mmCIF file of C-alpha atoms in Angstrom:
data_model
loop_
_atom_site.group_PDB
_atom_site.id
_atom_site.type_symbol
_atom_site.label_atom_id
_atom_site.label_comp_id
_atom_site.label_asym_id
_atom_site.label_seq_id
_atom_site.Cartn_x
_atom_site.Cartn_y
_atom_site.Cartn_z
ATOM 1 C CA MET U 3 76.918 99.657 56.947
ATOM 2 C CA GLU U 4 79.822 97.539 55.686
ATOM 3 C CA SER U 5 78.915 94.821 58.199
ATOM 4 C CA ARG U 6 75.265 94.860 57.056
ATOM 5 C CA ASP U 7 76.232 94.579 53.373
ATOM 6 C CA ARG U 8 78.619 91.738 54.198
ATOM 7 C CA ASN U 9 75.841 89.863 56.059
ATOM 8 C CA SER U 10 73.431 90.351 53.117
ATOM 9 C CA LEU U 11 76.031 88.986 50.727
ATOM 10 C CA ILE U 12 76.611 85.910 52.903
ATOM 11 C CA ILE U 13 72.830 85.271 53.086
ATOM 12 C CA GLN U 14 72.531 85.499 49.313
ATOM 13 C CA GLU U 15 75.434 83.068 48.862
ATOM 14 C CA CYS U 16 73.751 80.639 51.226
ATOM 15 C CA LEU U 17 70.377 80.886 49.367
ATOM 16 C CA VAL U 18 71.813 80.044 45.976
ATOM 17 C CA PRO U 19 72.624 76.394 46.585
ATOM 18 C CA MET U 20 69.273 75.881 48.260
ATOM 19 C CA ASN U 21 67.333 76.790 45.069
ATOM 20 C CA ASN U 22 68.953 74.518 42.555
ATOM 21 C CA LEU U 23 66.912 74.377 39.313
ATOM 22 C CA ASN U 24 68.407 71.004 38.493
ATOM 23 C CA ASP U 25 66.809 69.403 41.569
ATOM 24 C CA PRO U 26 63.191 68.201 41.654
ATOM 25 C CA PRO U 27 60.619 70.902 42.304
ATOM 26 C CA ARG U 28 59.763 69.721 45.784
ATOM 27 C CA TRP U 29 63.363 70.053 46.951
ATOM 28 C CA ASN U 30 63.515 73.800 46.334
ATOM 29 C CA ILE U 31 61.948 76.408 48.534
ATOM 30 C CA LEU U 32 58.839 77.440 46.595
ATOM 31 C CA PRO U 33 55.700 79.407 47.399
ATOM 32 C CA ASP U 34 52.863 77.365 48.796
ATOM 33 C CA GLU U 35 50.494 76.790 45.866
ATOM 34 C CA ARG U 36 47.500 76.334 48.105
ATOM 35 C CA GLY U 37 48.092 79.138 50.474
ATOM 36 C CA GLY U 38 48.884 81.771 47.985
ATOM 37 C CA GLY U 39 52.503 82.075 49.130
ATOM 38 C CA GLU U 40 51.943 81.901 52.911
ATOM 39 C CA GLY U 41 53.970 78.671 53.234
ATOM 40 C CA SER U 42 57.112 80.413 51.976
ATOM 41 C CA LYS U 43 56.923 82.875 54.862
ATOM 42 C CA TRP U 44 57.261 80.036 57.357
ATOM 43 C CA ASN U 45 60.094 78.543 55.429
ATOM 44 C CA TYR U 46 61.946 81.850 55.363
ATOM 45 C CA ALA U 47 61.110 82.414 59.005
ATOM 46 C CA LEU U 48 63.101 79.275 59.919
ATOM 47 C CA LEU U 49 65.807 79.876 57.345
ATOM 48 C CA VAL U 50 66.754 83.451 58.281
ATOM 49 C CA PRO U 51 67.891 82.658 61.891
ATOM 50 C CA MET U 52 69.938 79.737 60.595
ATOM 51 C CA LEU U 53 71.573 81.913 57.953
ATOM 52 C CA LEU U 54 72.247 84.674 60.476
ATOM 53 C CA LEU U 55 73.773 82.145 62.875
ATOM 54 C CA ALA U 56 75.979 80.752 60.097
ATOM 55 C CA ALA U 57 77.011 84.263 59.060
ATOM 56 C CA PHE U 58 77.759 85.273 62.632
ATOM 57 C CA ARG U 59 79.774 82.102 63.177
ATOM 58 C CA SER U 60 81.775 82.715 60.013
ATOM 59 C CA ILE U 61 82.456 86.343 60.926
ATOM 60 C CA TRP U 62 83.298 85.483 64.542
ATOM 61 C CA THR U 63 85.669 82.688 63.427
ATOM 62 C CA LYS U 64 87.552 84.979 61.039
ATOM 63 C CA GLU U 65 87.792 87.799 63.597
ATOM 64 C CA SER U 66 88.905 85.341 66.280
ATOM 65 C CA GLN U 67 91.599 83.904 64.053
ATOM 66 C CA ARG U 68 92.835 87.395 63.174
ATOM 67 C CA GLU U 69 92.954 88.410 66.844
ATOM 68 C CA ILE U 70 94.755 85.172 67.720
ATOM 69 C CA ARG U 71 97.361 85.832 65.030
ATOM 70 C CA GLU U 72 97.849 89.408 66.230
ATOM 71 C CA ALA U 73 98.094 88.277 69.865
ATOM 72 C CA LYS U 74 100.620 85.607 68.932
ATOM 73 C CA VAL U 75 102.756 88.106 67.008
ATOM 74 C CA LYS U 76 102.654 90.551 69.911
ATOM 75 C CA TYR U 77 103.482 87.755 72.376
ATOM 76 C CA ASP U 78 106.484 86.685 70.283
ATOM 77 C CA GLU U 79 107.721 90.294 70.089
ATOM 78 C CA ASP U 80 107.293 90.810 73.848
ATOM 79 C CA LEU U 81 109.005 87.489 74.573
ATOM 80 C CA LYS U 82 111.987 88.426 72.388
ATOM 81 C CA ALA U 83 112.256 91.842 74.060
ATOM 82 C CA VAL U 84 112.089 90.358 77.573
ATOM 83 C CA THR U 85 114.572 87.608 76.667
ATOM 84 C CA LYS U 86 116.995 90.150 75.216
ATOM 85 C CA ASP U 87 116.706 92.365 78.286
ATOM 86 C CA LEU U 88 117.242 89.427 80.663
ATOM 87 C CA GLU U 89 120.285 88.276 78.705
ATOM 88 C CA ARG U 90 121.757 91.794 78.883
ATOM 89 C CA LYS U 91 121.153 92.049 82.626
ATOM 90 C CA TYR U 92 122.617 88.569 83.124
ATOM 91 C CA ARG U 93 125.800 89.492 81.255
ATOM 92 C CA GLU U 94 126.120 92.733 83.231
ATOM 93 C CA SER U 95 125.520 90.918 86.535
ATOM 94 C CA LEU U 96 128.027 88.221 85.614
ATOM 95 C CA ALA U 97 130.668 90.803 84.706
ATOM 96 C CA GLU U 98 130.043 92.721 87.937
ATOM 97 C CA SER U 99 130.261 89.507 89.975
ATOM 98 C CA ARG U 100 133.571 88.634 88.346
ATOM 99 C CA ARG U 101 134.967 92.105 89.062
ATOM 100 C CA THR U 102 133.811 91.903 92.679
ATOM 101 C CA ALA U 103 135.276 88.424 93.110
ATOM 102 C CA ALA U 104 138.618 89.555 91.678
ATOM 103 C CA HIS U 105 138.690 92.570 93.987
ATOM 104 C CA VAL U 106 137.827 90.466 97.046
ATOM 105 C CA GLU U 107 140.492 87.918 96.145
ATOM 106 C CA LEU U 108 143.067 90.697 95.814
ATOM 107 C CA GLU U 109 142.120 92.140 99.197
ATOM 108 C CA LEU U 110 142.260 88.692 100.805
ATOM 109 C CA GLU U 111 145.725 88.134 99.397
ATOM 110 C CA LYS U 112 146.856 91.479 100.803
ATOM 111 C CA GLU U 113 145.445 90.557 104.210
ATOM 112 C CA ARG U 114 147.164 87.172 104.099
ATOM 113 C CA GLN U 115 150.474 88.834 103.319
ATOM 114 C CA ARG U 116 149.961 91.350 106.110
ATOM 115 C CA VAL U 117 149.014 88.659 108.639
ATOM 116 C CA ARG U 118 152.021 86.583 107.578
ATOM 117 C CA GLY U 119 154.293 89.573 108.178
ATOM 118 C CA TYR U 120 152.740 90.260 111.569
ATOM 119 C CA ARG U 121 153.119 86.628 112.559
ATOM 120 C CA GLN U 122 156.771 86.565 111.603
ATOM 121 C CA ALA U 123 157.446 89.806 113.472
ATOM 122 C CA LEU U 124 155.617 88.528 116.532
ATOM 123 C CA GLN U 125 157.534 85.266 116.469
ATOM 124 C CA SER U 126 160.804 87.172 116.240
ATOM 125 C CA GLN U 127 159.871 89.453 119.119
ATOM 126 C CA SER U 128 158.613 86.539 121.189
ATOM 127 C CA GLN U 129 161.887 84.698 120.657
ATOM 128 C CA GLN U 130 163.847 87.794 121.653
ATOM 129 C CA LEU U 131 161.755 88.298 124.776
ATOM 130 C CA LEU U 132 162.116 84.637 125.642
ATOM 131 C CA GLU U 133 165.878 84.941 125.509
ATOM 132 C CA GLU U 134 165.771 88.076 127.626
ATOM 133 C CA ARG U 135 163.470 86.355 130.081
ATOM 134 C CA LYS U 136 165.883 83.434 130.388
ATOM 135 C CA GLN U 137 168.724 85.865 130.979
ATOM 136 C CA LEU U 138 166.683 87.664 133.624
ATOM 137 C CA GLN U 139 165.807 84.353 135.214
ATOM 138 C CA ARG U 140 169.466 83.463 135.407
ATOM 139 C CA GLU U 141 170.211 86.816 137.003
ATOM 140 C CA HIS U 142 167.365 86.300 139.425
ATOM 141 C CA GLU U 143 168.678 82.860 140.381
ATOM 142 C CA ALA U 144 172.123 84.306 140.877
ATOM 143 C CA LEU U 145 170.616 87.015 143.057
ATOM 144 C CA GLU U 146 168.730 84.438 145.085
ATOM 145 C CA GLU U 147 171.921 82.484 145.529
ATOM 146 C CA GLU U 148 173.689 85.632 146.661
ATOM 147 C CA LYS U 149 170.807 86.334 149.000
ATOM 148 C CA GLY U 150 171.196 82.869 150.494
ATOM 149 C CA GLU U 151 174.877 83.378 151.003
ATOM 150 C CA LEU U 152 174.265 86.669 152.768
ATOM 151 C CA ALA U 153 171.669 85.025 154.972
ATOM 152 C CA ARG U 154 174.268 82.508 156.107
ATOM 153 C CA TYR U 155 176.503 85.284 157.401
ATOM 154 C CA GLY U 156 174.172 86.071 160.316
ATOM 155 C CA THR U 157 174.408 89.818 160.943
ATOM 156 C CA ALA U 158 174.824 90.571 157.289
ATOM 157 C CA GLY U 159 171.791 88.410 156.549
ATOM 158 C CA ALA U 160 169.697 90.303 159.057
ATOM 159 C CA LEU U 161 170.828 93.597 157.596
ATOM 160 C CA PHE U 162 169.909 92.355 154.135
ATOM 161 C CA ARG U 163 166.447 91.303 155.234
ATOM 162 C CA ARG U 164 165.839 94.697 156.809
ATOM 163 C CA ALA U 165 167.134 96.363 153.654
ATOM 164 C CA LEU U 166 164.689 94.282 151.598
ATOM 165 C CA GLU U 167 161.863 95.267 153.919
ATOM 166 C CA ARG U 168 162.731 98.906 153.422
ATOM 167 C CA GLU U 169 162.591 98.372 149.684
ATOM 168 C CA ASN U 170 159.106 96.807 149.892
ATOM 169 C CA GLU U 171 157.540 100.243 149.829
ATOM 170 C CA TRP U 172 159.521 101.134 146.704
ATOM 171 C CA GLN U 173 158.496 97.828 145.142
ATOM 172 C CA SER U 174 154.794 98.483 145.920
ATOM 173 C CA LYS U 175 154.975 101.915 144.293
ATOM 174 C CA ALA U 176 156.806 100.461 141.307
ATOM 175 C CA MET U 177 154.201 97.698 140.898
ATOM 176 C CA ALA U 178 151.410 100.300 141.169
ATOM 177 C CA VAL U 179 153.030 102.250 138.328
ATOM 178 C CA LEU U 180 153.261 99.053 136.271
ATOM 179 C CA ARG U 181 149.567 98.361 136.934
ATOM 180 C CA GLU U 182 148.720 101.815 135.566
ATOM 181 C CA PHE U 183 150.720 101.095 132.423
ATOM 182 C CA GLU U 184 149.025 97.700 132.213
ATOM 183 C CA THR U 185 145.577 99.361 132.374
ATOM 184 C CA GLY U 186 146.589 101.779 129.620
ATOM 185 C CA LEU U 187 147.936 98.968 127.429
ATOM 186 C CA VAL U 188 144.762 96.897 127.912
ATOM 187 C CA GLU U 189 142.648 99.894 126.878
ATOM 188 C CA ARG U 190 144.914 100.571 123.893
ATOM 189 C CA GLN U 191 144.645 96.957 122.727
ATOM 190 C CA ARG U 192 140.861 97.019 123.176
ATOM 191 C CA VAL U 193 140.588 100.079 120.929
ATOM 192 C CA PHE U 194 142.980 98.480 118.417
ATOM 193 C CA CYS U 195 140.871 95.294 118.229
ATOM 194 C CA SER U 196 137.554 97.159 117.949
ATOM 195 C CA VAL U 197 136.098 97.752 114.481
ATOM 196 C CA LEU U 198 133.865 100.542 115.803
ATOM 197 C CA LEU U 199 136.320 102.787 117.649
ATOM 198 C CA PRO U 200 138.336 105.302 115.584
ATOM 199 C CA ARG U 201 142.064 105.012 114.969
ATOM 200 C CA ASP U 202 142.643 108.468 116.462
ATOM 201 C CA ARG U 203 141.533 107.168 119.856
ATOM 202 C CA ARG U 204 144.259 104.489 119.773
ATOM 203 C CA LEU U 205 146.914 106.989 118.703
ATOM 204 C CA GLU U 206 145.925 109.289 121.555
ATOM 205 C CA LEU U 207 146.278 106.443 124.091
ATOM 206 C CA GLU U 208 149.689 105.489 122.684
ATOM 207 C CA LYS U 209 150.866 109.102 122.883
ATOM 208 C CA ASN U 210 149.742 109.412 126.511
ATOM 209 C CA LEU U 211 151.565 106.210 127.476
ATOM 210 C CA LEU U 212 154.793 107.401 125.854
ATOM 211 C CA VAL U 213 154.536 110.789 127.596
ATOM 212 C CA ARG U 214 153.952 109.026 130.917
ATOM 213 C CA ALA U 215 156.977 106.773 130.299
ATOM 214 C CA ALA U 216 159.149 109.823 129.599
ATOM 215 C CA LYS U 217 158.080 111.598 132.801
ATOM 216 C CA GLU U 218 157.931 108.605 135.168
ATOM 217 C CA PRO U 219 161.319 107.932 136.910
ATOM 218 C CA LEU U 220 160.556 104.228 137.295
ATOM 219 C CA ALA U 221 159.747 103.920 133.575
ATOM 220 C CA ALA U 222 163.040 105.580 132.761
ATOM 221 C CA GLU U 223 164.851 103.254 135.178
ATOM 222 C CA LEU U 224 163.246 100.205 133.557
ATOM 223 C CA ASN U 225 163.785 101.672 130.047
ATOM 224 C CA MET U 226 160.103 101.155 129.191
ATOM 225 C CA GLU U 227 159.832 103.578 126.265
ATOM 226 C CA PRO U 228 161.473 101.265 123.624
ATOM 227 C CA GLY U 229 159.318 98.401 124.840
ATOM 228 C CA LEU U 230 156.142 100.481 124.503
ATOM 229 C CA LYS U 231 157.047 101.481 120.961
ATOM 230 C CA ASP U 232 157.716 97.828 120.122
ATOM 231 C CA ILE U 233 154.275 96.888 121.476
ATOM 232 C CA PHE U 234 152.525 99.628 119.498
ATOM 233 C CA LYS U 235 154.279 98.519 116.309
ATOM 234 C CA ASN U 236 154.049 94.729 116.518
ATOM 235 C CA ASP U 237 151.374 93.637 119.007
ATOM 236 C CA ARG U 238 148.320 93.075 116.796
ATOM 237 C CA HIS U 239 146.883 90.052 118.545
ATOM 238 C CA CYS U 240 143.119 90.158 119.124
ATOM 239 C CA ALA U 241 140.910 87.565 120.801
ATOM 240 C CA ASP U 242 137.811 86.047 119.230
ATOM 241 C CA VAL U 243 135.120 88.437 117.966
ATOM 242 C CA LEU U 244 132.685 87.215 120.642
ATOM 243 C CA ASN U 245 135.248 87.617 123.406
ATOM 244 C CA THR U 246 134.213 89.881 126.307
ATOM 245 C CA ASP U 247 137.424 89.646 128.350
ATOM 246 C CA GLU U 248 139.629 92.582 127.359
ATOM 247 C CA ARG U 249 142.667 90.972 128.993
ATOM 248 C CA LYS U 250 142.662 88.236 126.350
ATOM 249 C CA ASN U 251 143.684 90.780 123.727
ATOM 250 C CA GLY U 252 147.370 91.326 123.096
ATOM 251 C CA SER U 253 150.341 89.006 123.293
ATOM 252 C CA LEU U 254 153.592 90.951 123.162
ATOM 253 C CA MET U 255 152.399 93.446 125.778
ATOM 254 C CA TRP U 256 151.972 90.698 128.403
ATOM 255 C CA LEU U 257 155.518 89.468 127.832
ATOM 256 C CA TYR U 258 156.840 92.985 128.353
ATOM 257 C CA LEU U 259 154.753 93.489 131.503
ATOM 258 C CA ARG U 260 156.066 90.254 132.987
ATOM 259 C CA TYR U 261 159.577 91.279 132.003
ATOM 260 C CA TRP U 262 159.195 94.672 133.728
ATOM 261 C CA GLU U 263 157.816 92.992 136.863
ATOM 262 C CA LEU U 264 160.901 90.773 137.070
ATOM 263 C CA GLN U 265 163.066 93.845 136.556
ATOM 264 C CA VAL U 266 161.331 95.542 139.489
ATOM 265 C CA THR U 267 162.112 92.532 141.663
ATOM 266 C CA LEU U 268 165.702 92.573 140.492
ATOM 267 C CA GLN U 269 165.994 96.316 141.122
ATOM 268 C CA LYS U 270 164.607 95.804 144.652
ATOM 269 C CA HIS U 271 167.412 93.403 145.514
ATOM 270 C CA LYS U 272 170.032 95.588 143.871
ATOM 271 C CA ARG U 273 168.832 98.624 145.833
ATOM 272 C CA ALA U 274 168.946 96.597 149.034
ATOM 273 C CA LEU U 275 172.510 95.462 148.313
ATOM 274 C CA GLU U 276 173.596 98.981 147.394
ATOM 275 C CA SER U 277 172.185 100.251 150.675
ATOM 276 C CA LEU U 278 174.278 97.637 152.552
ATOM 277 C CA GLN U 279 177.566 98.411 150.831
ATOM 278 C CA PRO U 280 178.674 101.186 153.249
ATOM 279 C CA LYS U 281 177.754 99.044 156.287
ATOM 280 C CA LEU U 282 179.521 95.936 155.002
ATOM 281 C CA LYS U 283 182.704 97.889 154.464
#
């Protein structure tokens, strides 16, 4: 009803300027004098659609402008809300990124310090083993020289060679024991270098090796237990992540194994000489 009254009012406002009494008679919309008023019906028949179209256009324009204003206000409010939310999330993300970066930097510094300590310890142990290896080499050379001198004595040289042959069996057994320890150390180092295997597995392997060293006479003769403990404490060398050769892991353990092999050779010659002492007298 309000819309119909508004349209009637607009039509009346549009009719007023069209019937201006100040204009000549022929310019106004008047009844047809000859037709008894029939001409005015045709005039109003053309005028009413035009007035309705003008009214509809006016109403539609006002409604459209109002809706545009409301949509713009709502868009501005939504844009402010989204912008505020994005700014909050950005600040939170930035703060979290800074905290994460600081934590990672702290952990990296700890790892650098730890690696530096391991490197220094390994260098110290390597230097010590190198000195011991030189000393063993000198003893081996002296033993070879002594062996040569015994060989020049004829009968004594023959006895020494036979004594060495008798000790070959002992040497083979000793080297077999060393190979078993080598296998255990390779497995221990593989577990140590793996990021998937648990720490308890490594500790179990280390315990078994120490128990074996305490029970094995050859290990006691070579004094292997301190060397094993030194390996477990300081040998942290691991090959490249893509490495598939387990024997490339470890560094200190290989120096000790070579050192024990030379000791076995030295013990073989000493045992042969000790077996000849009663005969040489």
